[in-house]
């Protein structure tokens, strides 16, 4: 697939997340989208079963999942940068190997960006859950604020 007809790349970075990665990948492959997309997974030299699980998904979804199995650990930032460099979609969505996407998330984000070409980024609030699935905390929205690069990235809030 080339850049001209690939609307979205989903990048996933992971390291030793065997207890989460399968659910993470299921939350991506079960997204309903009306555009072509790819999933680029950068495994940062995991020493647990994470690579084995990723390979299983890459074998099951060979036209969707593009695994990158690193032999040297680059660390979170290095893995993020190198995995993102491999993405060829017009838009890039990112999540870590222990994150989940709600149904419809990607289509909503693609639709928004298509309708608002003046926007270069979208983000949303998140819920924090533990490994048993129990809600730990829920982010609260501030009504009437517009996110800017300064308050989204530097201050990490809207």
PDB file of C-alpha atoms in Angstrom:
ATOM      1  CA  UNK A   1       0.000   0.000   0.000  1.00  0.00           C
ATOM      2  CA  UNK A   2       1.368   3.413  -0.869  1.00  0.00           C
ATOM      3  CA  UNK A   3       0.961   6.793   0.773  1.00  0.00           C
ATOM      4  CA  UNK A   4      -1.636   7.997  -1.756  1.00  0.00           C
ATOM      5  CA  UNK A   5      -4.329   5.558  -0.661  1.00  0.00           C
ATOM      6  CA  UNK A   6      -3.411   5.001   2.983  1.00  0.00           C
ATOM      7  CA  UNK A   7      -5.368   7.432   5.133  1.00  0.00           C
ATOM      8  CA  UNK A   8      -4.272   6.331   8.594  1.00  0.00           C
ATOM      9  CA  UNK A   9      -1.343   4.705  10.347  1.00  0.00           C
ATOM     10  CA  UNK A  10      -1.787   3.478  13.897  1.00  0.00           C
ATOM     11  CA  UNK A  11       1.526   3.243  15.719  1.00  0.00           C
ATOM     12  CA  UNK A  12       1.901   1.040  18.774  1.00  0.00           C
ATOM     13  CA  UNK A  13       4.998   0.845  20.904  1.00  0.00           C
ATOM     14  CA  UNK A  14       5.513  -1.921  23.387  1.00  0.00           C
ATOM     15  CA  UNK A  15       8.025  -3.481  25.739  1.00  0.00           C
ATOM     16  CA  UNK A  16       7.281  -6.518  27.910  1.00  0.00           C
ATOM     17  CA  UNK A  17       3.514  -6.029  27.826  1.00  0.00           C
ATOM     18  CA  UNK A  18       2.385  -9.589  27.193  1.00  0.00           C
ATOM     19  CA  UNK A  19      -0.554  -9.265  29.609  1.00  0.00           C
ATOM     20  CA  UNK A  20      -1.926  -6.240  27.717  1.00  0.00           C
ATOM     21  CA  UNK A  21      -0.853  -6.414  24.067  1.00  0.00           C
ATOM     22  CA  UNK A  22      -3.501  -8.845  22.848  1.00  0.00           C
ATOM     23  CA  UNK A  23      -6.353  -6.713  24.172  1.00  0.00           C
ATOM     24  CA  UNK A  24      -4.653  -3.617  22.761  1.00  0.00           C
ATOM     25  CA  UNK A  25      -4.397  -5.183  19.305  1.00  0.00           C
ATOM     26  CA  UNK A  26      -7.990  -6.424  19.451  1.00  0.00           C
ATOM     27  CA  UNK A  27      -9.168  -2.893  20.206  1.00  0.00           C
ATOM     28  CA  UNK A  28      -7.434  -1.732  17.005  1.00  0.00           C
ATOM     29  CA  UNK A  29      -8.320  -4.527  14.579  1.00  0.00           C
ATOM     30  CA  UNK A  30     -11.971  -4.336  15.660  1.00  0.00           C
ATOM     31  CA  UNK A  31     -12.246  -0.660  14.688  1.00  0.00           C
ATOM     32  CA  UNK A  32     -14.781  -0.045  11.917  1.00  0.00           C
ATOM     33  CA  UNK A  33     -13.282   2.388   9.410  1.00  0.00           C
ATOM     34  CA  UNK A  34     -14.281   3.491   5.943  1.00  0.00           C
ATOM     35  CA  UNK A  35     -10.636   4.241   5.066  1.00  0.00           C
ATOM     36  CA  UNK A  36      -7.522   2.130   4.526  1.00  0.00           C
ATOM     37  CA  UNK A  37      -5.179   1.959   7.491  1.00  0.00           C
ATOM     38  CA  UNK A  38      -2.105   0.143   8.768  1.00  0.00           C
ATOM     39  CA  UNK A  39      -0.859  -0.766  12.229  1.00  0.00           C
ATOM     40  CA  UNK A  40       2.883  -0.362  12.796  1.00  0.00           C
ATOM     41  CA  UNK A  41       3.982  -2.089  16.009  1.00  0.00           C
ATOM     42  CA  UNK A  42       7.424  -1.362  17.406  1.00  0.00           C
ATOM     43  CA  UNK A  43       8.455  -3.993  19.944  1.00  0.00           C
ATOM     44  CA  UNK A  44      11.451  -2.689  21.871  1.00  0.00           C
ATOM     45  CA  UNK A  45      13.329  -6.011  22.319  1.00  0.00           C
ATOM     46  CA  UNK A  46      10.823  -7.495  24.766  1.00  0.00           C
ATOM     47  CA  UNK A  47      12.028 -10.475  26.780  1.00  0.00           C
ATOM     48  CA  UNK A  48       8.571 -11.883  27.533  1.00  0.00           C
ATOM     49  CA  UNK A  49       5.921 -13.292  25.134  1.00  0.00           C
ATOM     50  CA  UNK A  50       5.054  -9.890  23.613  1.00  0.00           C
ATOM     51  CA  UNK A  51       6.857 -10.581  20.279  1.00  0.00           C
ATOM     52  CA  UNK A  52       5.162 -13.976  19.970  1.00  0.00           C
ATOM     53  CA  UNK A  53       1.715 -12.409  20.441  1.00  0.00           C
ATOM     54  CA  UNK A  54       2.484  -9.639  17.929  1.00  0.00           C
ATOM     55  CA  UNK A  55       3.655 -12.227  15.392  1.00  0.00           C
ATOM     56  CA  UNK A  56       0.395 -14.142  15.823  1.00  0.00           C
ATOM     57  CA  UNK A  57      -1.572 -10.976  14.957  1.00  0.00           C
ATOM     58  CA  UNK A  58       0.745 -10.088  12.070  1.00  0.00           C
ATOM     59  CA  UNK A  59       0.211 -13.586  10.638  1.00  0.00           C
ATOM     60  CA  UNK A  60      -3.560 -13.288  11.066  1.00  0.00           C
ATOM     61  CA  UNK A  61      -3.731  -9.736   9.610  1.00  0.00           C
ATOM     62  CA  UNK A  62      -0.802  -9.572   7.158  1.00  0.00           C
ATOM     63  CA  UNK A  63      -2.239  -6.657   5.145  1.00  0.00           C
ATOM     64  CA  UNK A  64      -2.911  -4.617   8.269  1.00  0.00           C
ATOM     65  CA  UNK A  65      -0.225  -5.263  10.887  1.00  0.00           C
ATOM     66  CA  UNK A  66       3.407  -4.375  10.224  1.00  0.00           C
ATOM     67  CA  UNK A  67       5.561  -5.588  13.128  1.00  0.00           C
ATOM     68  CA  UNK A  68       9.013  -4.263  13.915  1.00  0.00           C
ATOM     69  CA  UNK A  69      10.966  -6.532  16.252  1.00  0.00           C
ATOM     70  CA  UNK A  70      13.928  -4.613  17.610  1.00  0.00           C
ATOM     71  CA  UNK A  71      16.951  -6.578  18.782  1.00  0.00           C
ATOM     72  CA  UNK A  72      18.321  -3.660  20.802  1.00  0.00           C
ATOM     73  CA  UNK A  73      16.208  -1.766  23.318  1.00  0.00           C
ATOM     74  CA  UNK A  74      15.876   1.864  22.216  1.00  0.00           C
ATOM     75  CA  UNK A  75      13.843   3.018  25.206  1.00  0.00           C
ATOM     76  CA  UNK A  76      10.373   4.572  25.090  1.00  0.00           C
ATOM     77  CA  UNK A  77      11.305   7.731  23.171  1.00  0.00           C
ATOM     78  CA  UNK A  78      13.618   6.017  20.686  1.00  0.00           C
ATOM     79  CA  UNK A  79      11.072   3.300  19.971  1.00  0.00           C
ATOM     80  CA  UNK A  80       8.333   5.922  19.521  1.00  0.00           C
ATOM     81  CA  UNK A  81      10.411   7.985  17.079  1.00  0.00           C
ATOM     82  CA  UNK A  82      11.606   5.023  15.009  1.00  0.00           C
ATOM     83  CA  UNK A  83       8.150   3.405  14.872  1.00  0.00           C
ATOM     84  CA  UNK A  84       6.495   6.687  13.878  1.00  0.00           C
ATOM     85  CA  UNK A  85       9.065   7.163  11.090  1.00  0.00           C
ATOM     86  CA  UNK A  86       7.789   3.932   9.528  1.00  0.00           C
ATOM     87  CA  UNK A  87       4.165   5.144   9.381  1.00  0.00           C
ATOM     88  CA  UNK A  88       3.045   6.141   5.876  1.00  0.00           C
ATOM     89  CA  UNK A  89      -0.569   7.205   6.442  1.00  0.00           C
ATOM     90  CA  UNK A  90      -1.832  10.739   5.931  1.00  0.00           C
ATOM     91  CA  UNK A  91      -2.786  10.713   9.636  1.00  0.00           C
ATOM     92  CA  UNK A  92      -1.059   8.980  12.531  1.00  0.00           C
ATOM     93  CA  UNK A  93      -2.790   7.710  15.667  1.00  0.00           C
ATOM     94  CA  UNK A  94      -0.626   6.444  18.505  1.00  0.00           C
ATOM     95  CA  UNK A  95      -1.090   4.265  21.528  1.00  0.00           C
ATOM     96  CA  UNK A  96       1.127   2.323  23.861  1.00  0.00           C
ATOM     97  CA  UNK A  97       0.995  -1.448  24.182  1.00  0.00           C
ATOM     98  CA  UNK A  98      -1.121  -1.266  27.337  1.00  0.00           C
ATOM     99  CA  UNK A  99      -3.747   1.143  25.957  1.00  0.00           C
ATOM    100  CA  UNK A 100      -7.195   0.414  24.544  1.00  0.00           C
ATOM    101  CA  UNK A 101      -9.291   2.155  21.899  1.00  0.00           C
ATOM    102  CA  UNK A 102     -13.027   2.494  22.296  1.00  0.00           C
ATOM    103  CA  UNK A 103     -15.130   1.415  19.331  1.00  0.00           C
ATOM    104  CA  UNK A 104     -15.433   4.158  16.725  1.00  0.00           C
ATOM    105  CA  UNK A 105     -12.494   6.227  18.009  1.00  0.00           C
ATOM    106  CA  UNK A 106     -10.421   6.145  14.838  1.00  0.00           C
ATOM    107  CA  UNK A 107     -13.303   6.915  12.474  1.00  0.00           C
ATOM    108  CA  UNK A 108     -14.321   9.910  14.625  1.00  0.00           C
ATOM    109  CA  UNK A 109     -10.782  11.259  14.566  1.00  0.00           C
ATOM    110  CA  UNK A 110     -10.369  10.743  10.800  1.00  0.00           C
ATOM    111  CA  UNK A 111     -13.746  12.387  10.136  1.00  0.00           C
ATOM    112  CA  UNK A 112     -12.839  15.370  12.320  1.00  0.00           C
ATOM    113  CA  UNK A 113      -9.454  15.892  10.685  1.00  0.00           C
ATOM    114  CA  UNK A 114     -10.966  15.562   7.200  1.00  0.00           C
ATOM    115  CA  UNK A 115     -13.557  18.236   8.057  1.00  0.00           C
ATOM    116  CA  UNK A 116     -11.045  20.549   9.776  1.00  0.00           C
ATOM    117  CA  UNK A 117      -7.894  20.807   7.651  1.00  0.00           C
ATOM    118  CA  UNK A 118      -6.764  23.739   9.802  1.00  0.00           C
ATOM    119  CA  UNK A 119      -6.178  21.242  12.657  1.00  0.00           C
ATOM    120  CA  UNK A 120      -2.947  19.334  12.816  1.00  0.00           C
ATOM    121  CA  UNK A 121      -3.715  17.233  15.882  1.00  0.00           C
ATOM    122  CA  UNK A 122      -6.606  15.828  17.867  1.00  0.00           C
ATOM    123  CA  UNK A 123      -6.635  14.345  21.345  1.00  0.00           C
ATOM    124  CA  UNK A 124      -9.163  13.178  23.893  1.00  0.00           C
ATOM    125  CA  UNK A 125      -9.604  12.492  27.555  1.00  0.00           C
ATOM    126  CA  UNK A 126      -8.648   9.093  28.926  1.00  0.00           C
ATOM    127  CA  UNK A 127      -9.729   6.752  31.675  1.00  0.00           C
ATOM    128  CA  UNK A 128      -7.085   4.979  33.739  1.00  0.00           C
ATOM    129  CA  UNK A 129      -7.789   1.329  34.508  1.00  0.00           C
ATOM    130  CA  UNK A 130      -5.707  -1.260  36.301  1.00  0.00           C
ATOM    131  CA  UNK A 131      -4.726  -4.664  34.913  1.00  0.00           C
ATOM    132  CA  UNK A 132      -7.932  -6.193  36.309  1.00  0.00           C
ATOM    133  CA  UNK A 133     -10.024  -3.644  34.381  1.00  0.00           C
ATOM    134  CA  UNK A 134     -11.039  -1.566  37.397  1.00  0.00           C
ATOM    135  CA  UNK A 135     -11.427   2.176  36.792  1.00  0.00           C
ATOM    136  CA  UNK A 136      -8.733   4.016  38.743  1.00  0.00           C
ATOM    137  CA  UNK A 137      -9.462   7.574  37.642  1.00  0.00           C
ATOM    138  CA  UNK A 138     -11.311   9.447  34.954  1.00  0.00           C
ATOM    139  CA  UNK A 139      -9.974  12.588  33.318  1.00  0.00           C
ATOM    140  CA  UNK A 140     -12.230  15.617  33.601  1.00  0.00           C
ATOM    141  CA  UNK A 141     -12.851  17.973  30.692  1.00  0.00           C
ATOM    142  CA  UNK A 142     -12.647  21.723  31.051  1.00  0.00           C
ATOM    143  CA  UNK A 143     -15.564  23.142  29.146  1.00  0.00           C
ATOM    144  CA  UNK A 144     -14.964  25.955  26.712  1.00  0.00           C
ATOM    145  CA  UNK A 145     -11.210  25.510  26.300  1.00  0.00           C
ATOM    146  CA  UNK A 146      -9.376  24.947  23.075  1.00  0.00           C
ATOM    147  CA  UNK A 147      -6.256  22.842  23.111  1.00  0.00           C
ATOM    148  CA  UNK A 148      -3.082  24.351  21.731  1.00  0.00           C
ATOM    149  CA  UNK A 149       0.314  22.783  21.241  1.00  0.00           C
ATOM    150  CA  UNK A 150       1.458  24.606  24.387  1.00  0.00           C
ATOM    151  CA  UNK A 151      -1.239  23.319  26.709  1.00  0.00           C
ATOM    152  CA  UNK A 152      -1.614  19.861  25.169  1.00  0.00           C
ATOM    153  CA  UNK A 153       2.037  18.853  25.025  1.00  0.00           C
ATOM    154  CA  UNK A 154       3.877  21.049  27.518  1.00  0.00           C
ATOM    155  CA  UNK A 155       1.224  21.267  30.229  1.00  0.00           C
ATOM    156  CA  UNK A 156      -0.326  17.881  29.330  1.00  0.00           C
ATOM    157  CA  UNK A 157      -3.910  19.118  29.636  1.00  0.00           C
ATOM    158  CA  UNK A 158      -6.519  21.257  27.892  1.00  0.00           C
TER     159      UNK A 158
END
